[in-house]
PDB file of C-alpha atoms in Angstrom:
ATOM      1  CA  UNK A  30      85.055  -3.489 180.659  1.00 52.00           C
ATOM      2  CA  UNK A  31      83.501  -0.833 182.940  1.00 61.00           C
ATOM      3  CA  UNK A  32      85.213   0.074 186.168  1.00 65.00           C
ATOM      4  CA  UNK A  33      83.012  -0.991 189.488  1.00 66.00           C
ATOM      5  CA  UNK A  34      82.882  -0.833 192.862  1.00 69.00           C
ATOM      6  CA  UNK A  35      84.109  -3.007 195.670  1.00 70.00           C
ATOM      7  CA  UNK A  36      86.138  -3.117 199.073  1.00 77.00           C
ATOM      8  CA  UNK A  37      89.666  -1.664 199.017  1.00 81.00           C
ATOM      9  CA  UNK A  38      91.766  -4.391 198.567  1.00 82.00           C
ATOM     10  CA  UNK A  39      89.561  -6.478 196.612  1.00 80.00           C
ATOM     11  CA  UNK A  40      90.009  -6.232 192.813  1.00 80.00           C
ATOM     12  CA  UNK A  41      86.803  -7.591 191.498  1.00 73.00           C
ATOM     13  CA  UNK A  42      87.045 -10.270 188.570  1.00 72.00           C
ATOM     14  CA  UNK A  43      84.814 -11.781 186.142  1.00 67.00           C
ATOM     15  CA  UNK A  44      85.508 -14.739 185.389  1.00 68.00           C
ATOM     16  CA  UNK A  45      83.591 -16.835 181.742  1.00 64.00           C
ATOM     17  CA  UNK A  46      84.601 -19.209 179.718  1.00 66.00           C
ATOM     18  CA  UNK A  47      86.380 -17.401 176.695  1.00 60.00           C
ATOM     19  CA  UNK A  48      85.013 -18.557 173.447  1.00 63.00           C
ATOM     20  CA  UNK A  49      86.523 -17.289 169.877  1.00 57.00           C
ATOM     21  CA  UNK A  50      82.451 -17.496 168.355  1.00 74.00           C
ATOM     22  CA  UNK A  51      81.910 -13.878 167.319  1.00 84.00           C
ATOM     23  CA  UNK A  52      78.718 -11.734 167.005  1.00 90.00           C
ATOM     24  CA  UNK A  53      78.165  -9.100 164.522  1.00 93.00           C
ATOM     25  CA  UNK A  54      76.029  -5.836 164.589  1.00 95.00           C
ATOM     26  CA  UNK A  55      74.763  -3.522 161.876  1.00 95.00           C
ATOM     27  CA  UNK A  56      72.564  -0.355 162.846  1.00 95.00           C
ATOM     28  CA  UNK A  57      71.435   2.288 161.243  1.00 94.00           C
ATOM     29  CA  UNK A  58      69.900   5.257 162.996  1.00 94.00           C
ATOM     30  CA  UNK A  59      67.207   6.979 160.533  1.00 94.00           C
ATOM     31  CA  UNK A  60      65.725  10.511 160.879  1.00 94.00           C
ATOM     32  CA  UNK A  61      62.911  12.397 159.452  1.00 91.00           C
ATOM     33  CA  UNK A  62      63.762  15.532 158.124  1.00 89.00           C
ATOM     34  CA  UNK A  63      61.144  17.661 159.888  1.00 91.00           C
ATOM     35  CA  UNK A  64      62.532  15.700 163.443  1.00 91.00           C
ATOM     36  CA  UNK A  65      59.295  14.102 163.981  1.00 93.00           C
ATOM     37  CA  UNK A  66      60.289  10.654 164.194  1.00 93.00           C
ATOM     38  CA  UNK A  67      63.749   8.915 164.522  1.00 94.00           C
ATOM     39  CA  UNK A  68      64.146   4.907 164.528  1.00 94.00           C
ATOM     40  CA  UNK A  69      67.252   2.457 165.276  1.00 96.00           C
ATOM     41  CA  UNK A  70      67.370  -0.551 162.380  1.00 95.00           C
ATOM     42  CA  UNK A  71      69.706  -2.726 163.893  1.00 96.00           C
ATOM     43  CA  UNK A  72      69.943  -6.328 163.116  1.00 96.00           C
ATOM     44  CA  UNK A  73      72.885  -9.091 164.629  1.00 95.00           C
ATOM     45  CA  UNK A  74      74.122 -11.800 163.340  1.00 93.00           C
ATOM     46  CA  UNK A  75      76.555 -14.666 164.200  1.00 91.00           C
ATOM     47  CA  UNK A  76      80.125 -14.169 162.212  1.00 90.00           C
ATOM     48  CA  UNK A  77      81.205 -11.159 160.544  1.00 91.00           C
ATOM     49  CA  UNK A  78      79.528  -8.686 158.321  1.00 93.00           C
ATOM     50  CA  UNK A  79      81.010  -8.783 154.471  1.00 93.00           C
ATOM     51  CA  UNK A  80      79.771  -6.861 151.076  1.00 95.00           C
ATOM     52  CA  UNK A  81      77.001  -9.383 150.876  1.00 96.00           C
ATOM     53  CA  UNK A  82      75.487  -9.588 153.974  1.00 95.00           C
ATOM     54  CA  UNK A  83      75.265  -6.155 153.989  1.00 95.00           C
ATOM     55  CA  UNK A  84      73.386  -5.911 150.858  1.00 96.00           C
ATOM     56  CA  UNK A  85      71.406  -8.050 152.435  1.00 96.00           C
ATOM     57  CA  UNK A  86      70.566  -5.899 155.686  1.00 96.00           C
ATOM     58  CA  UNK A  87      70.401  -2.475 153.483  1.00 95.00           C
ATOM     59  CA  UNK A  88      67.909  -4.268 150.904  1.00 94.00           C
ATOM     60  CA  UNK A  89      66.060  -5.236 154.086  1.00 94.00           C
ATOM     61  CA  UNK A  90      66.295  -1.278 155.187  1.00 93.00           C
ATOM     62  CA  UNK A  91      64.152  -0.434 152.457  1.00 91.00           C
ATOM     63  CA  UNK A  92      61.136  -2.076 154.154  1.00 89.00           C
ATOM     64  CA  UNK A  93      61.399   0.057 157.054  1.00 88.00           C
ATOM     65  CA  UNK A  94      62.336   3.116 155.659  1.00 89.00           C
ATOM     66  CA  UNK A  95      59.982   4.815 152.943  1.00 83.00           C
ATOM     67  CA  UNK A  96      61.998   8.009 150.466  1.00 81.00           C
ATOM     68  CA  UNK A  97      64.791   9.029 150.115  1.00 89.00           C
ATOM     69  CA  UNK A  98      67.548   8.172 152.358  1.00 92.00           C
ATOM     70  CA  UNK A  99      70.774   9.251 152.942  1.00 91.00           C
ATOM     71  CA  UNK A 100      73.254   6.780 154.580  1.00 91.00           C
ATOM     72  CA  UNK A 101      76.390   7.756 156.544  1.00 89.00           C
ATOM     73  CA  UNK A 102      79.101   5.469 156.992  1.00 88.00           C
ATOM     74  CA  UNK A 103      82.455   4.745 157.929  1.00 86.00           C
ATOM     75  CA  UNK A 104      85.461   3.015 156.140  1.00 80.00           C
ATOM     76  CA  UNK A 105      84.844  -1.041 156.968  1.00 84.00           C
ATOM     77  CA  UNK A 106      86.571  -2.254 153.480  1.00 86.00           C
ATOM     78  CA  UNK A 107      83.003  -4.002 153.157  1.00 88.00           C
ATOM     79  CA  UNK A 108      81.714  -0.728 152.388  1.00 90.00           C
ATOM     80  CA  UNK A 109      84.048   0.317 149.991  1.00 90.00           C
ATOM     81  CA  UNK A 110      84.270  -2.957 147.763  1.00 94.00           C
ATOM     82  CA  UNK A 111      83.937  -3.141 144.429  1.00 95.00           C
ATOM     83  CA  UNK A 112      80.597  -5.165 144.639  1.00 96.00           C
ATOM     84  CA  UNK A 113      79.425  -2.592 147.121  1.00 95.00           C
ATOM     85  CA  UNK A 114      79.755  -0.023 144.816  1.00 94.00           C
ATOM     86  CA  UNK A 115      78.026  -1.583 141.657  1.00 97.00           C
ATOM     87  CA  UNK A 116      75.134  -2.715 144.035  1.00 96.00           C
ATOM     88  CA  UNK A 117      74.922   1.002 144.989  1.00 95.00           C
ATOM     89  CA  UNK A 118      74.853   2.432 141.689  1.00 96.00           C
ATOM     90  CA  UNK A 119      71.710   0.460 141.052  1.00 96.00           C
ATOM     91  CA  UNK A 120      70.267   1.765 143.878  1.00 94.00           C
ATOM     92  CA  UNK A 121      70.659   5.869 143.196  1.00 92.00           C
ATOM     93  CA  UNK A 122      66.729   6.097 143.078  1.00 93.00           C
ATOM     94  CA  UNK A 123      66.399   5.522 146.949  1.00 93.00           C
ATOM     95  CA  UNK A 124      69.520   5.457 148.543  1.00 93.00           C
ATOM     96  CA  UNK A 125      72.539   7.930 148.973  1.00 92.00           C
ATOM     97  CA  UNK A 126      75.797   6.914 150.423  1.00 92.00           C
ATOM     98  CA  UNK A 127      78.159   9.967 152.010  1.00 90.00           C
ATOM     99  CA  UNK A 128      81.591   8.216 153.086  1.00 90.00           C
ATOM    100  CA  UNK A 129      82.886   9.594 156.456  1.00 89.00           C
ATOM    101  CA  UNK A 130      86.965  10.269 156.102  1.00 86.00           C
ATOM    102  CA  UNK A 131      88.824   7.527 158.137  1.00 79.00           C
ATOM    103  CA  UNK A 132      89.437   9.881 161.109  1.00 85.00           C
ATOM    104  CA  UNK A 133      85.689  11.406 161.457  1.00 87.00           C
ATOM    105  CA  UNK A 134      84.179   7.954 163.134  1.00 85.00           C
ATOM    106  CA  UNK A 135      82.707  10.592 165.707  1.00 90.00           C
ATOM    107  CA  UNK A 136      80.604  12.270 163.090  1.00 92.00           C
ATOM    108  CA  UNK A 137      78.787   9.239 162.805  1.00 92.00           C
ATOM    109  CA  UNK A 138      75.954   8.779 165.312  1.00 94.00           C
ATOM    110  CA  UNK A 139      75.562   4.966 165.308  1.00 94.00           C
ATOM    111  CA  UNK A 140      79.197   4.980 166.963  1.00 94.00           C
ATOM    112  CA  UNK A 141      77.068   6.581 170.082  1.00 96.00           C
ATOM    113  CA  UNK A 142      74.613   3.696 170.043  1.00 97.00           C
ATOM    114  CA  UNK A 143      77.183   1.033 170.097  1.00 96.00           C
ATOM    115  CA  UNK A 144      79.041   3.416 172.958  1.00 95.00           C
ATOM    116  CA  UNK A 145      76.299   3.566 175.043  1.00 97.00           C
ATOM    117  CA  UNK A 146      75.288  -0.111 174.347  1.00 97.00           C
ATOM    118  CA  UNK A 147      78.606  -1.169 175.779  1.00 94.00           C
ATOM    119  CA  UNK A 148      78.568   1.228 178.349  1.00 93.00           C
ATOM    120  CA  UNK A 149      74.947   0.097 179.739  1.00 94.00           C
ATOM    121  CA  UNK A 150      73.545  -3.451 178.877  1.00 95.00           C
ATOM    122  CA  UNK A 151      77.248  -5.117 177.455  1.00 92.00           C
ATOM    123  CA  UNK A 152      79.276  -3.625 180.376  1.00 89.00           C
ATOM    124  CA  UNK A 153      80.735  -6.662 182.202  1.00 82.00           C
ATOM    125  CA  UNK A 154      78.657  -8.774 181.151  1.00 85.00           C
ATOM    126  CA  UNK A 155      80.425 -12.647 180.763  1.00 81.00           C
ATOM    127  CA  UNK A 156      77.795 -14.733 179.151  1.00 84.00           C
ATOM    128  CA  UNK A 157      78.614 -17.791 179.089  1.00 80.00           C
ATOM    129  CA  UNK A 158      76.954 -18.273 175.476  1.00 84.00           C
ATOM    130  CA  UNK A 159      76.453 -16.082 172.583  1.00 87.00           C
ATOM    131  CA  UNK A 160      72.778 -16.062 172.953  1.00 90.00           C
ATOM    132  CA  UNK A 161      72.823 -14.212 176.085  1.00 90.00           C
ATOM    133  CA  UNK A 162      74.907 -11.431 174.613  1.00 91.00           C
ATOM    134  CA  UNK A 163      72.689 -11.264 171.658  1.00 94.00           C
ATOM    135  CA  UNK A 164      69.654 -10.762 174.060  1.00 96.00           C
ATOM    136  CA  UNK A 165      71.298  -7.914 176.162  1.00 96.00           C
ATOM    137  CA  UNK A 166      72.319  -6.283 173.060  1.00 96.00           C
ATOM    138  CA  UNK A 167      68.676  -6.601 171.890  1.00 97.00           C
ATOM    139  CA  UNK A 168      67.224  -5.314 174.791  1.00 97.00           C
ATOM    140  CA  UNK A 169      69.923  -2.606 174.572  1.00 97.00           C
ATOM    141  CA  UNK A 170      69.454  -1.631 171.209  1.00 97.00           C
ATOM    142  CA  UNK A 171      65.414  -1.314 172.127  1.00 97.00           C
ATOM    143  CA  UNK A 172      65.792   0.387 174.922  1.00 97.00           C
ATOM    144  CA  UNK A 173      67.861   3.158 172.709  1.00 97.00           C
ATOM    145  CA  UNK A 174      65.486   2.635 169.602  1.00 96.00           C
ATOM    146  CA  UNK A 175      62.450   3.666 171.814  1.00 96.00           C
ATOM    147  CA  UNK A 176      64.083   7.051 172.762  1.00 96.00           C
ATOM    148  CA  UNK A 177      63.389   9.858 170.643  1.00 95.00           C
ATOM    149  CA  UNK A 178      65.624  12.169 172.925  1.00 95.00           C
ATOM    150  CA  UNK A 179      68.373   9.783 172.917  1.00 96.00           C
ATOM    151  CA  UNK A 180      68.475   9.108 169.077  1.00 96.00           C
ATOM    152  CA  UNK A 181      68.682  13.190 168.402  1.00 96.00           C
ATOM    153  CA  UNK A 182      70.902  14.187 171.308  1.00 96.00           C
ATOM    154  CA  UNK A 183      73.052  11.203 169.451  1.00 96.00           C
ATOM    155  CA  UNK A 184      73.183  13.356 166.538  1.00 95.00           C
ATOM    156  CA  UNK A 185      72.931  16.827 168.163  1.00 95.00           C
ATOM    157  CA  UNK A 186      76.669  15.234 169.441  1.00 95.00           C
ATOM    158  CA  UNK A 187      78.120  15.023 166.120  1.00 94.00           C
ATOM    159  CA  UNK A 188      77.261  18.639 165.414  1.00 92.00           C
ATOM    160  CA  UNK A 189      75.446  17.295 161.879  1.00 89.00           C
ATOM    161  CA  UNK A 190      72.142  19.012 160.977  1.00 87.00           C
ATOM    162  CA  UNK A 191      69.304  17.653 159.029  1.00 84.00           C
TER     163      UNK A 191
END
């Protein structure tokens, strides 16, 4: 929710049809090291991401992403699972994983992108299907993906350096 305007007296409401079907995001926010480039990954799906639909999305990562890369992330249990960590150890070659303490979710920068996703194309919006939330977070999502000043002042906010 996102406060609005409206005459003095007259609460505004929005009003949808409540639904318990759930969407899911995953995002990663990738940099080059000589700040030439960044790029938003982002993919949605219906449900809930687990262990093995994100192997799925970070196998998929390695399409867009060519070298090394170093991967931030928070605690979701799904990151810390057992089969999480056996997938990663077969992935050393590529892919680096640096777990961010349980109280440090602002050192991560994709926590700005879903901030300013909610804040901009998600706020108030009552859809009255899941589809139309999946498009404004798409267009969301691009709009953020297609701004190189937005992705780095993301993570000049977390104070981290390349």
């Amino acid at each position: 929710m996102r406060s609005t305007w409206a005459p003095r007296g007259q609460t505004p409401v929005l009003q949808h049809r409540f639904s318990w079907t759930r969407m899911s995001m995953a995002g990663v926010l990738a940099y080059r090291p000589d700040r030439s480039r960044a790029k938003l990954v982002f993919q949605t799906k219906p449900g809930s991401y687990n262990t093995e639909t994100l192997i799925t999305f970070l196998t998929e990562l390695r399409r867009h992403l060519r070298g090394p890369v170093t991967l931030i992330w928070d605690g979701l249990s799904a990151h810390r699972s057992k089969d999480m960590k056996q997938w990663l150890a077969t992935q050393r070659h590529w892919l680096v994983v640096e777990q961010l303490p349980g109280y440090a979710h602002d050192l991560n920068p994709i926590e700005l992108v879903w901030g300013n996703l909610k804040a901009t194309e998600l706020a108030n919006l009552c859809p009255e299907h899941i589809d139309e939330a999946d498009t404004a977070a798409h267009t969301g999502l691009h709009r953020i993906g297609s701004s190189y000043d937005l992705c780095f002042n993301f993570l000049a906010h977390t104070g981290l350096r390349l």
